[in-house]
Amino acid sequence: MEFAQNETLEIKKTLENIYKFLWRHKEYVNRLNVFPVPDGDTGLNMTLTIQGALANLPDYSDNSISPGEYLKVFAENMLLNSRGCSGVILSLFWQGIAQVLVDSDFSAGNVLKALEKGYLNAYEGTENPQEGTILTLMFELKEKYGQVMLDEENPVVILINCIPHLREVLKKTPDMLPVLKKAGVVDAGGAGLLILLEGMEKEFSSKQTPDALPISSVLNINKTLRKLLKSRSASLRYSPPGTLVQNLGVDNISNIKLRNIIQNVQFYVNNILHNSKRLLSRDAIIKDLDDMESSWNPDIKQRYCTEFVLKSNKISSQDEMKQLIGGYGDSMIVLNSDDIYKVHIHTNKPDSIFSDVSKYGELVFTKVDDMKKQHRNFISHDTIEYEREQSVFCIVSGDGFKKILENLGADDILNYGKKKPSVNQLVKAMNQLKAKNIIAATDDKDILMALKYAASLSKSNVFIVESKSVISLISMLMAVSNDLDIKNMSFMNRLNDIRYCGISRAIRETTAEDGTIVKKKDFFLMHNGKIILSGKDIKQVVVKSIEKLVEKESLVTLYKGIPAKRHNILPELKKTFQDLEFEEYYGGQYQLYYYLTFE
Amino acid sequence: MNKRILVIASDNIGLGFNQVEFPDIEYLQFPIIIDEQEFRESETYTANWLIEKYTKENIVARTTSIVKGELIEIVEKNKDKYDLIVHVVMGSNMSAATYTIAEDVRKMYEEIIPIINIDTRQVVGGVGVILLRIIDIIKETKDADEIISLSKEIINTTFSFFVIPDLKYLYKGGRIGKAKALMGSVLRIIPLVGLLGDDDEGLILPIGRGRTFKQVNSLLISTINNKLKDYSIDKAKLINIISMNDNPEAFSDLKEKLEVSVPCEKMIIGEPHLVGSVYLGPKSYSLSINLK
């Protein structure tokens, strides 16, 4: 295998093209995902694993490292960025390959050794390896490669020549793993691996990959067929589903199980209608339909797909890590490189795992996916095709605050203006984000309840930040640092970093904390949910508020609301408090005249 | 025979030349360009002069690499007096051209005198900290391989942090790196960026941000303490803090916080140089630390 003069750039370009190819076909892979849990994210996880590795690859355009070393760096980045079972197994496979190719020996024989090592690495790293999965395809790849190598020297050509065989193997995966057969699909991880090889092939020629029916359609057809079979003979003949089944060509239906069932239903219906004979058992077909339906709706015993990266010199081996947390769940995969441990596990207690392992080192990265939620999205008729890993979603009132939060790193903002959003609006807004994980925060504690309910209806994993004001959101986002990396969520502890108060106007007579009466249309200071002072003149109320609340702070910021749009009290404040620094921004909030913050 | 070693450094080290207690040292000057005109540091053209110019005029300044001829001149002048030259070079990650020049000159003199080019992967105060630590090594050993090997550890454990109220100077100089994420805020924010010895990419990274200098200083202190913790070190070796002399309150606050919260064998208050001020701009200050 030969690379051009600027070798690392060439390799990176090839890897990027293969990644793009997988990205275009990720939904196809997602739709095959029934094992180990039908959460519909195999394609996305494999894609994100490669995407993360590419994004974190250092720039070696000066050829300061060899192609083999470059592939090793890529492998290390894949491990650190791996997502989900399939992503982790793929990175293990690649780690093994890269270990052999590190000396840049790309001869056919050495590539075979690399494939063998890759398979072994992936197999041994998987807690409970199963036949009929991506591991089977990895095994078959190295076997077939060895055979083709006898007649061919170019490793790329050999790999391409292995593809037809792997397609056949993929077709047989339902015979190896019963859950695939019941669901009528081939293995998703295996399909993903094949797509990666096809992506490589596409670098040299042009090929098409298959398309798959959405699972919601498969399940709806399943339901319609069941209903049809249970109906009277007249329905079989005259109802739209009855006539459709009689005339349907099934060759293009990619779901093997569904195709077989439809053929059986056609056979059954035609015999009833034309021969009045029951050559096939209706109950047997219905049982097939039930089996298929249940394979897409299993009892998910371990709800959370949990991943973390731990930097630890107190844990000495993968086995020790497995012993430490093995009791918490299943589908565990542990990888390690030096003192870095990357772990994937399905569990009901992610927090307990994080708490346990953090005693042994520093948790560099954590991720928890709610698989029940992902499964619901996956099988629903309005399934969302996730387009990104996560979004920081803020729900606020005010144009000014929208801009401020955007600048501070919020990905998406719903500016609800005067009218607080309904649960429906929140669900719709969150679904439109097309993010697998959403960190949602609002500026109003009254919206928090609606947001919690909306989160349960949303298709994404939603983590709610228990914020109570827009200042908490500013505080939280200000604390996000280090390349705006929000993965470890520690910034959520920073909600109360900024002290603040609000200045508003009474719409009816009320009583302050100390018992004094606040008359209608008086301005008042609200601090920690209590009315502290009031007055007729807004300037005086602001001045008194600052006198009362400033402690050691040196900066007072005014966030102006719509009611105070025409006010200009800043010059007077600067004159009154010459030791303090003042800044003013337009927040655009509807109710409060001002938010004052003290920093 | 006692091996004689010459150290070459530049005027971008964030230290006064009298703060470097080593007799066998030569300094190169980095030129800076303002409106196509070249300037070198002198009594007139200082860091404070540039900062004042930045404040009063809308100028764009940039740096260029060291001049090859000047480096050759230094080597030529000293090649017969010394057995080894150690050139402490500004990070190739920040100025590839400077490092290339240093390497060219090393190859030119390969047969005449050995030259070790130390790629500090740092700028300004970070280069100064590494220079002082390498001088410590040279005082202990004259063995070239040992100097190279010990320098590597020093480089990997040297970190620079910059409090830069306005990132536009860094941006215009093309040195913004990943710190670009901290630009363009509606709110006035004070960014804290870093150049970390243990970062493979060697880019300027965003470390955090604050609304006041005191907040940023606290963040800086906690970042340093986390580094000490990461490397299981009780006491840092050396800290060098440098200000542009136009933000005394914030700088004093940092100094006080350091004295109280960061255990360190030696703390130096360095001096800003003309070239070092080009990308930092008004009211900025920096801290460089070597852990071991």
Coordinates of C-alpha atoms in Angstrom, one line a residue, chain A residues 68-542:
Chain A
G68 CA 1.8 3.9 10.9
E69 CA 2.2 6.1 13.9
Y70 CA -0.5 8.3 12.5
L71 CA -2.9 5.4 12.4
K72 CA -1.9 4.6 16.0
V73 CA -2.8 8.1 17.1
F74 CA -6.1 7.8 15.2
A75 CA -6.7 4.5 17.1
E76 CA -6.0 6.1 20.4
N77 CA -8.4 8.9 19.6
M78 CA -11.0 6.4 18.5
L79 CA -10.7 4.6 21.9
L80 CA -11.1 7.9 23.8
N81 CA -14.1 9.0 21.7
S82 CA -15.8 5.6 21.3
R83 CA -19.6 5.6 21.8
G84 CA -21.8 2.6 22.5
C85 CA -21.0 -1.1 22.2
S86 CA -20.4 -1.0 18.4
G87 CA -18.2 2.1 18.7
V88 CA -16.1 0.5 21.4
I89 CA -15.7 -2.8 19.6
L90 CA -14.8 -0.9 16.4
S91 CA -12.1 1.0 18.2
L92 CA -10.7 -2.1 19.8
F93 CA -10.5 -3.7 16.4
W94 CA -8.7 -0.6 15.1
Q95 CA -6.4 -0.5 18.1
G96 CA -5.3 -4.0 17.3
I97 CA -4.8 -3.2 13.6
A98 CA -2.8 0.0 14.4
Q99 CA -0.5 -1.9 16.9
V100 CA 0.7 -4.1 14.0
L101 CA 0.8 -1.3 11.4
V102 CA 2.7 1.1 13.6
D103 CA 6.0 0.4 11.7
S104 CA 4.3 1.5 8.5
D105 CA 4.7 -2.0 7.0
F106 CA 1.6 -2.1 4.7
S107 CA 2.5 -5.3 2.9
A108 CA -0.3 -7.7 2.3
G109 CA 1.1 -10.1 4.9
N110 CA 1.4 -7.5 7.6
V111 CA -2.1 -6.2 7.0
L112 CA -3.3 -9.8 7.5
K113 CA -1.5 -9.9 10.8
A114 CA -3.1 -6.5 11.7
L115 CA -6.6 -7.8 10.9
E116 CA -5.9 -10.9 13.0
K117 CA -4.7 -8.8 15.9
G118 CA -7.6 -6.4 15.5
Y119 CA -10.1 -9.3 15.7
L120 CA -8.4 -10.7 18.7
N121 CA -8.3 -7.4 20.5
A122 CA -12.0 -6.8 19.8
Y123 CA -13.0 -10.3 20.8
E124 CA -11.0 -10.4 24.0
G125 CA -12.1 -6.9 25.0
T126 CA -15.8 -7.9 24.7
E127 CA -17.3 -9.2 27.9
N128 CA -19.7 -11.7 26.4
P129 CA -18.8 -12.1 22.7
Q130 CA -21.7 -13.3 20.5
E131 CA -21.8 -14.9 17.1
G132 CA -23.8 -13.1 14.5
T133 CA -22.4 -9.7 15.5
I134 CA -19.7 -7.3 14.2
L135 CA -17.2 -9.7 15.8
T136 CA -18.3 -12.4 13.3
L137 CA -17.7 -10.1 10.4
M138 CA -14.3 -9.2 11.8
F139 CA -13.4 -12.8 12.0
E140 CA -14.7 -13.5 8.5
L141 CA -12.8 -10.5 7.2
K142 CA -9.4 -11.8 8.4
E143 CA -10.2 -15.3 7.2
K144 CA -11.3 -14.2 3.7
Y145 CA -8.4 -11.8 3.5
G146 CA -6.0 -14.7 4.1
Q147 CA -7.6 -16.6 1.2
V148 CA -7.7 -13.8 -1.3
M149 CA -4.1 -12.9 -0.4
L150 CA -2.9 -16.0 -2.1
D151 CA -3.8 -14.5 -5.5
E152 CA -3.4 -10.8 -4.9
E153 CA -0.7 -8.6 -3.4
N154 CA -2.4 -5.2 -3.0
P155 CA -4.0 -5.1 0.4
V156 CA -6.7 -2.5 -0.7
V157 CA -7.7 -4.8 -3.6
I158 CA -7.8 -7.8 -1.2
L159 CA -10.0 -5.9 1.2
I160 CA -12.3 -4.9 -1.6
N161 CA -12.5 -8.5 -2.8
C162 CA -13.6 -9.6 0.7
I163 CA -16.7 -7.4 0.6
P164 CA -19.0 -9.8 -1.4
H165 CA -18.2 -12.6 1.1
L166 CA -18.9 -10.3 4.0
R167 CA -22.2 -9.4 2.5
E168 CA -23.1 -13.1 2.5
V169 CA -22.0 -13.5 6.1
L170 CA -24.0 -10.5 7.1
K171 CA -27.1 -12.0 5.5
K172 CA -26.5 -15.1 7.6
T173 CA -26.2 -13.3 10.9
P174 CA -30.0 -13.8 11.7
D175 CA -29.3 -17.6 11.6
M176 CA -26.6 -17.1 14.2
L177 CA -28.3 -14.7 16.6
P178 CA -32.0 -15.6 17.2
V179 CA -33.0 -12.1 18.2
L180 CA -32.0 -10.8 14.7
K181 CA -34.1 -13.5 13.1
K182 CA -37.1 -12.6 15.1
A183 CA -36.7 -9.0 14.3
G184 CA -36.0 -9.7 10.6
V185 CA -32.8 -7.8 10.4
V186 CA -29.1 -8.4 9.9
D187 CA -26.7 -7.3 12.6
A188 CA -26.3 -3.5 12.8
G189 CA -22.7 -3.4 13.9
G190 CA -21.7 -5.9 11.2
A191 CA -23.6 -3.8 8.7
G192 CA -21.7 -0.7 9.9
L193 CA -18.4 -2.5 9.4
L194 CA -19.4 -3.5 6.0
I195 CA -20.3 0.1 5.1
L196 CA -16.9 1.2 6.3
L197 CA -15.4 -1.3 3.9
E198 CA -17.8 -0.1 1.1
G199 CA -16.7 3.4 1.9
M200 CA -13.2 2.4 1.3
E201 CA -14.3 0.7 -1.9
K202 CA -16.1 3.8 -2.9
E203 CA -12.8 5.7 -2.7
F204 CA -11.8 3.6 -5.8
S205 CA -15.2 3.0 -7.5
S206 CA -18.8 3.9 -7.1
K207 CA -21.3 1.6 -5.4
Q208 CA -24.7 1.8 -3.8
T209 CA -25.6 0.7 -0.3
P210 CA -29.0 -0.7 0.6
D211 CA -31.8 1.2 2.2
A212 CA -34.0 -0.1 5.1
L213 CA -37.6 0.4 6.1
P214 CA -38.0 2.5 9.2
I215 CA -38.8 0.3 12.2
S216 CA -42.0 2.2 12.8
S217 CA -43.2 1.1 9.4
V218 CA -42.2 -2.5 9.9
L219 CA -44.2 -2.5 13.2
N220 CA -47.2 -0.8 11.6
I221 CA -47.2 -3.3 8.8
N222 CA -46.9 -6.1 11.4
K223 CA -50.0 -4.7 13.2
T224 CA -52.0 -4.3 10.0
L225 CA -51.2 -7.9 9.0
R226 CA -52.2 -9.2 12.4
K227 CA -55.5 -7.3 12.2
L228 CA -56.1 -8.6 8.7
L229 CA -55.5 -12.2 9.7
K230 CA -57.9 -12.0 12.6
S231 CA -60.6 -10.4 10.4
R232 CA -63.4 -12.2 8.5
S233 CA -63.0 -13.6 5.0
A234 CA -64.8 -10.6 3.4
S235 CA -62.1 -8.3 4.8
L236 CA -59.4 -10.5 3.3
R237 CA -61.0 -10.0 -0.1
Y238 CA -62.3 -6.4 0.0
S239 CA -60.4 -4.3 2.6
P240 CA -57.6 -2.1 1.4
P241 CA -54.9 -4.1 3.4
G242 CA -56.5 -7.3 2.0
T243 CA -56.3 -6.2 -1.6
L244 CA -52.8 -4.7 -1.1
V245 CA -51.4 -8.0 0.4
Q246 CA -52.9 -10.0 -2.5
N247 CA -51.1 -7.7 -5.1
L248 CA -47.9 -6.8 -3.3
G249 CA -44.5 -7.6 -4.7
V250 CA -42.2 -8.3 -1.8
D251 CA -38.8 -8.5 -3.5
N252 CA -37.8 -5.0 -2.4
I253 CA -38.6 -5.4 1.2
S254 CA -35.3 -5.5 3.0
N255 CA -36.6 -6.9 6.3
I256 CA -36.2 -10.6 5.7
K257 CA -38.6 -11.7 8.4
L258 CA -41.3 -9.3 7.2
R259 CA -40.8 -10.4 3.7
N260 CA -41.3 -14.1 4.7
I261 CA -44.3 -13.3 6.7
I262 CA -46.0 -11.3 3.9
Q263 CA -45.3 -14.1 1.5
N264 CA -47.0 -16.5 4.0
V265 CA -49.9 -14.1 4.5
Q266 CA -50.3 -13.9 0.6
F267 CA -50.2 -17.7 0.4
Y268 CA -52.7 -18.0 3.2
V269 CA -55.1 -15.4 1.9
N270 CA -55.0 -16.6 -1.7
N271 CA -55.8 -20.2 -0.6
I272 CA -58.7 -19.1 1.5
L273 CA -60.2 -16.9 -1.2
H274 CA -59.6 -19.2 -4.2
N275 CA -59.5 -22.7 -2.8
S276 CA -61.2 -22.2 0.6
K277 CA -58.4 -24.1 2.0
R278 CA -56.3 -23.4 5.0
L279 CA -52.9 -24.7 3.9
L280 CA -51.0 -22.6 6.4
S281 CA -51.9 -22.1 10.0
R282 CA -53.2 -18.6 10.6
D283 CA -52.1 -19.0 14.3
A284 CA -48.6 -19.8 13.2
I285 CA -48.3 -16.7 11.1
I286 CA -49.8 -14.6 13.9
K287 CA -47.2 -16.1 16.3
D288 CA -44.5 -15.1 13.8
L289 CA -45.8 -11.6 13.9
D290 CA -46.0 -11.6 17.7
D291 CA -42.4 -12.9 17.9
M292 CA -41.2 -10.2 15.5
E293 CA -43.0 -7.5 17.3
S294 CA -41.7 -8.5 20.7
S295 CA -38.1 -8.7 19.4
W296 CA -38.4 -4.9 18.8
N297 CA -40.0 -4.3 22.2
P298 CA -37.9 -6.3 24.7
D299 CA -37.9 -5.7 28.4
I300 CA -34.9 -3.4 28.8
K301 CA -33.6 -4.5 32.2
Q302 CA -30.6 -2.2 32.3
R303 CA -31.8 1.2 31.3
Y304 CA -28.8 3.4 30.9
C305 CA -26.0 3.0 28.3
T306 CA -23.2 4.4 30.4
E307 CA -19.7 5.3 29.4
F308 CA -16.8 7.0 31.2
V309 CA -13.1 7.6 30.9
L310 CA -11.2 7.3 34.1
K311 CA -7.6 8.4 34.6
S312 CA -6.3 6.2 37.3
N313 CA -3.0 4.9 38.6
K314 CA -4.7 3.0 41.4
I315 CA -6.3 0.5 39.1
S316 CA -3.8 -1.9 37.6
S317 CA -5.7 -3.9 35.0
Q318 CA -8.8 -4.2 32.9
D319 CA -9.8 -7.2 35.1
E320 CA -9.6 -5.1 38.2
M321 CA -11.9 -2.5 36.7
K322 CA -14.3 -5.3 35.6
Q323 CA -14.4 -6.6 39.1
L324 CA -15.0 -3.2 40.5
I325 CA -18.1 -2.4 38.5
G326 CA -19.1 -5.7 36.9
G327 CA -22.0 -6.2 39.4
Y328 CA -23.7 -3.1 38.2
G329 CA -24.9 -4.3 34.8
D330 CA -24.1 -6.1 31.6
S331 CA -22.7 -5.5 28.1
M332 CA -19.5 -4.3 29.8
I333 CA -16.4 -3.4 27.7
V334 CA -13.3 -2.1 29.3
L335 CA -10.4 -0.7 27.3
N336 CA -7.2 0.7 28.6
S337 CA -4.1 2.5 27.4
D338 CA -1.5 3.5 30.1
D339 CA -3.5 4.9 33.0
I340 CA -6.6 5.8 30.9
Y341 CA -9.6 3.4 31.2
K342 CA -12.5 3.7 28.8
V343 CA -15.6 1.8 30.0
H344 CA -18.9 1.0 28.5
I345 CA -21.7 -0.8 30.5
H346 CA -25.4 -1.1 30.5
T347 CA -26.7 -0.4 34.0
N348 CA -29.5 1.0 36.1
K349 CA -27.1 2.9 38.4
P350 CA -24.8 5.1 36.5
D351 CA -24.4 7.5 39.4
S352 CA -23.3 4.8 41.7
I353 CA -20.7 3.6 39.2
F354 CA -19.3 7.2 38.8
S355 CA -19.2 7.6 42.5
D356 CA -17.4 4.2 43.0
V357 CA -14.8 4.7 40.3
S358 CA -14.1 8.4 41.1
K359 CA -12.5 7.1 44.3
Y360 CA -9.8 5.6 42.1
G361 CA -8.9 8.5 39.9
E362 CA -10.2 11.4 37.9
L363 CA -13.3 11.0 35.8
V364 CA -12.4 12.7 32.6
F365 CA -15.6 12.0 30.7
T366 CA -19.0 10.6 31.4
K367 CA -22.0 9.8 29.2
V368 CA -25.3 8.3 30.1
D369 CA -27.9 7.5 27.4
D370 CA -31.4 6.5 28.4
M371 CA -32.0 3.5 26.2
K372 CA -35.7 3.2 27.0
K373 CA -36.2 6.7 25.7
Q374 CA -34.0 6.0 22.7
H375 CA -36.0 2.8 22.1
R376 CA -39.3 4.7 22.2
N377 CA -38.0 7.2 19.7
F378 CA -36.6 4.4 17.5
I379 CA -39.9 2.5 17.2
S380 CA -42.2 5.5 17.0
H381 CA -43.8 6.6 13.7
D382 CA -42.3 10.1 14.0
T383 CA -38.8 9.0 14.9
I384 CA -36.1 11.6 15.0
E385 CA -32.9 11.2 13.1
Y386 CA -30.4 12.6 15.5
E387 CA -27.9 14.8 13.8
R388 CA -25.7 15.7 16.8
E389 CA -24.5 14.4 20.1
Q390 CA -25.8 17.1 22.3
S391 CA -27.3 20.5 22.6
V392 CA -27.3 23.0 25.4
F393 CA -30.8 24.3 25.1
C394 CA -31.9 27.5 27.0
I395 CA -35.5 28.6 27.4
V396 CA -35.5 32.4 28.1
S397 CA -37.5 35.5 27.8
G398 CA -35.8 38.5 26.1
D399 CA -33.9 39.2 22.9
G400 CA -30.9 40.6 24.7
F401 CA -30.5 37.5 26.9
K402 CA -30.9 35.3 23.9
K403 CA -27.9 37.0 22.3
I404 CA -25.9 37.0 25.5
L405 CA -26.5 33.2 26.1
E406 CA -25.7 32.4 22.5
N407 CA -22.4 34.2 22.8
L408 CA -21.6 32.3 25.9
G409 CA -22.0 29.0 24.3
A410 CA -25.6 27.9 24.4
D411 CA -26.4 25.9 21.2
D412 CA -30.1 26.6 20.9
I413 CA -32.4 29.1 22.5
L414 CA -36.1 29.4 22.7
N415 CA -37.1 33.0 23.4
Y416 CA -40.6 32.6 24.7
G417 CA -41.2 36.4 25.0
K418 CA -44.2 37.2 27.2
K419 CA -46.0 33.9 27.1
K420 CA -44.5 31.0 28.9
P421 CA -44.2 27.9 26.7
S422 CA -46.6 25.0 26.9
V423 CA -45.4 21.4 27.4
N424 CA -46.3 20.8 23.7
Q425 CA -44.2 23.7 22.5
L426 CA -41.3 22.5 24.6
V427 CA -41.5 19.0 23.3
K428 CA -41.7 20.3 19.7
A429 CA -38.8 22.6 20.3
M430 CA -36.6 19.8 21.8
N431 CA -37.5 17.3 19.1
Q432 CA -36.5 19.9 16.4
L433 CA -33.0 20.1 17.9
K434 CA -32.3 16.5 16.6
A435 CA -29.8 16.1 19.4
K436 CA -29.3 12.7 21.1
N437 CA -28.7 14.5 24.4
I438 CA -30.1 17.8 25.5
I439 CA -29.1 19.8 28.5
A440 CA -32.1 22.0 29.1
A441 CA -32.3 25.0 31.3
T442 CA -34.9 27.7 31.8
D443 CA -34.9 31.2 33.3
D444 CA -38.2 30.7 35.2
K445 CA -38.9 28.2 37.9
D446 CA -42.6 28.0 36.8
I447 CA -41.4 26.6 33.4
L448 CA -39.3 24.0 35.2
M449 CA -42.3 21.8 35.9
A450 CA -43.5 22.0 32.2
L451 CA -39.9 21.3 31.1
K452 CA -39.7 18.2 33.3
Y453 CA -42.9 16.8 31.8
A454 CA -41.8 17.8 28.3
A455 CA -38.5 16.0 28.9
S456 CA -40.4 12.7 29.6
L457 CA -42.1 13.1 26.2
S458 CA -39.1 14.2 24.2
K459 CA -37.3 11.8 21.9
S460 CA -33.9 12.8 23.3
N461 CA -32.2 12.1 26.5
V462 CA -32.9 15.3 28.4
F463 CA -30.8 16.5 31.4
I464 CA -32.6 19.3 33.2
V465 CA -30.6 22.1 34.9
E466 CA -32.5 23.2 38.0
S467 CA -32.0 26.9 37.3
K468 CA -34.3 29.6 38.5
S469 CA -33.3 32.7 36.6
V470 CA -31.5 33.8 33.5
I471 CA -28.6 35.0 35.7
S472 CA -28.1 31.3 36.8
L473 CA -27.8 30.4 33.1
I474 CA -25.2 33.2 32.5
S475 CA -23.4 31.9 35.6
M476 CA -23.5 28.3 34.4
L477 CA -22.3 29.2 30.9
M478 CA -19.5 31.5 32.1
A479 CA -18.1 28.5 34.0
V480 CA -18.0 26.4 30.9
S481 CA -14.4 26.4 29.8
N482 CA -11.7 24.3 28.3
D483 CA -12.8 24.5 24.7
L484 CA -16.4 24.7 25.8
D485 CA -16.3 21.1 26.7
I486 CA -19.5 20.4 28.6
K487 CA -19.3 16.7 28.7
N488 CA -18.5 16.3 32.3
M489 CA -21.4 18.5 33.4
S490 CA -19.5 20.0 36.3
F491 CA -20.6 23.4 35.2
M492 CA -24.1 22.6 36.5
N493 CA -22.7 23.2 40.0
R494 CA -22.0 26.8 39.1
L495 CA -25.5 28.0 38.9
N496 CA -25.3 30.2 42.0
D497 CA -21.9 31.8 41.4
I498 CA -23.3 35.2 40.6
R499 CA -25.3 37.1 43.3
Y500 CA -28.2 39.0 41.9
C501 CA -31.5 40.7 42.5
G502 CA -34.4 42.0 40.5
I503 CA -36.2 45.3 40.4
S504 CA -39.9 45.2 39.5
R505 CA -43.0 47.3 39.9
A506 CA -46.0 46.3 42.0
I507 CA -49.2 45.6 40.1
R508 CA -51.2 45.6 43.3
E509 CA -50.5 46.4 46.9
T510 CA -48.4 43.9 48.8
T511 CA -46.2 43.5 51.8
A512 CA -42.4 43.5 52.0
E513 CA -40.3 41.1 54.2
D514 CA -40.1 43.5 57.0
G515 CA -43.9 44.2 57.0
T516 CA -43.9 47.5 55.3
I517 CA -46.5 48.0 52.7
V518 CA -45.6 48.1 49.0
K519 CA -48.2 50.2 47.2
K520 CA -49.5 49.6 43.7
K521 CA -47.0 51.0 41.1
D522 CA -44.2 51.2 43.6
F523 CA -40.8 49.8 42.6
F524 CA -39.4 47.1 44.7
L525 CA -36.3 45.0 45.2
M526 CA -36.7 41.2 45.0
H527 CA -33.8 39.2 46.5
N528 CA -33.8 35.4 47.1
G529 CA -37.6 35.4 46.5
K530 CA -38.3 38.1 49.1
I531 CA -39.2 41.8 48.8
I532 CA -36.5 43.7 50.7
L533 CA -37.3 47.3 50.0
S534 CA -39.5 49.6 47.9
G535 CA -40.0 53.1 46.8
K536 CA -41.7 55.5 44.3
D537 CA -38.5 56.4 42.4
I538 CA -36.7 53.7 40.4
K539 CA -33.3 55.4 40.7
Q540 CA -33.6 55.5 44.5
V541 CA -34.7 51.9 44.7
V542 CA -31.7 50.8 42.6

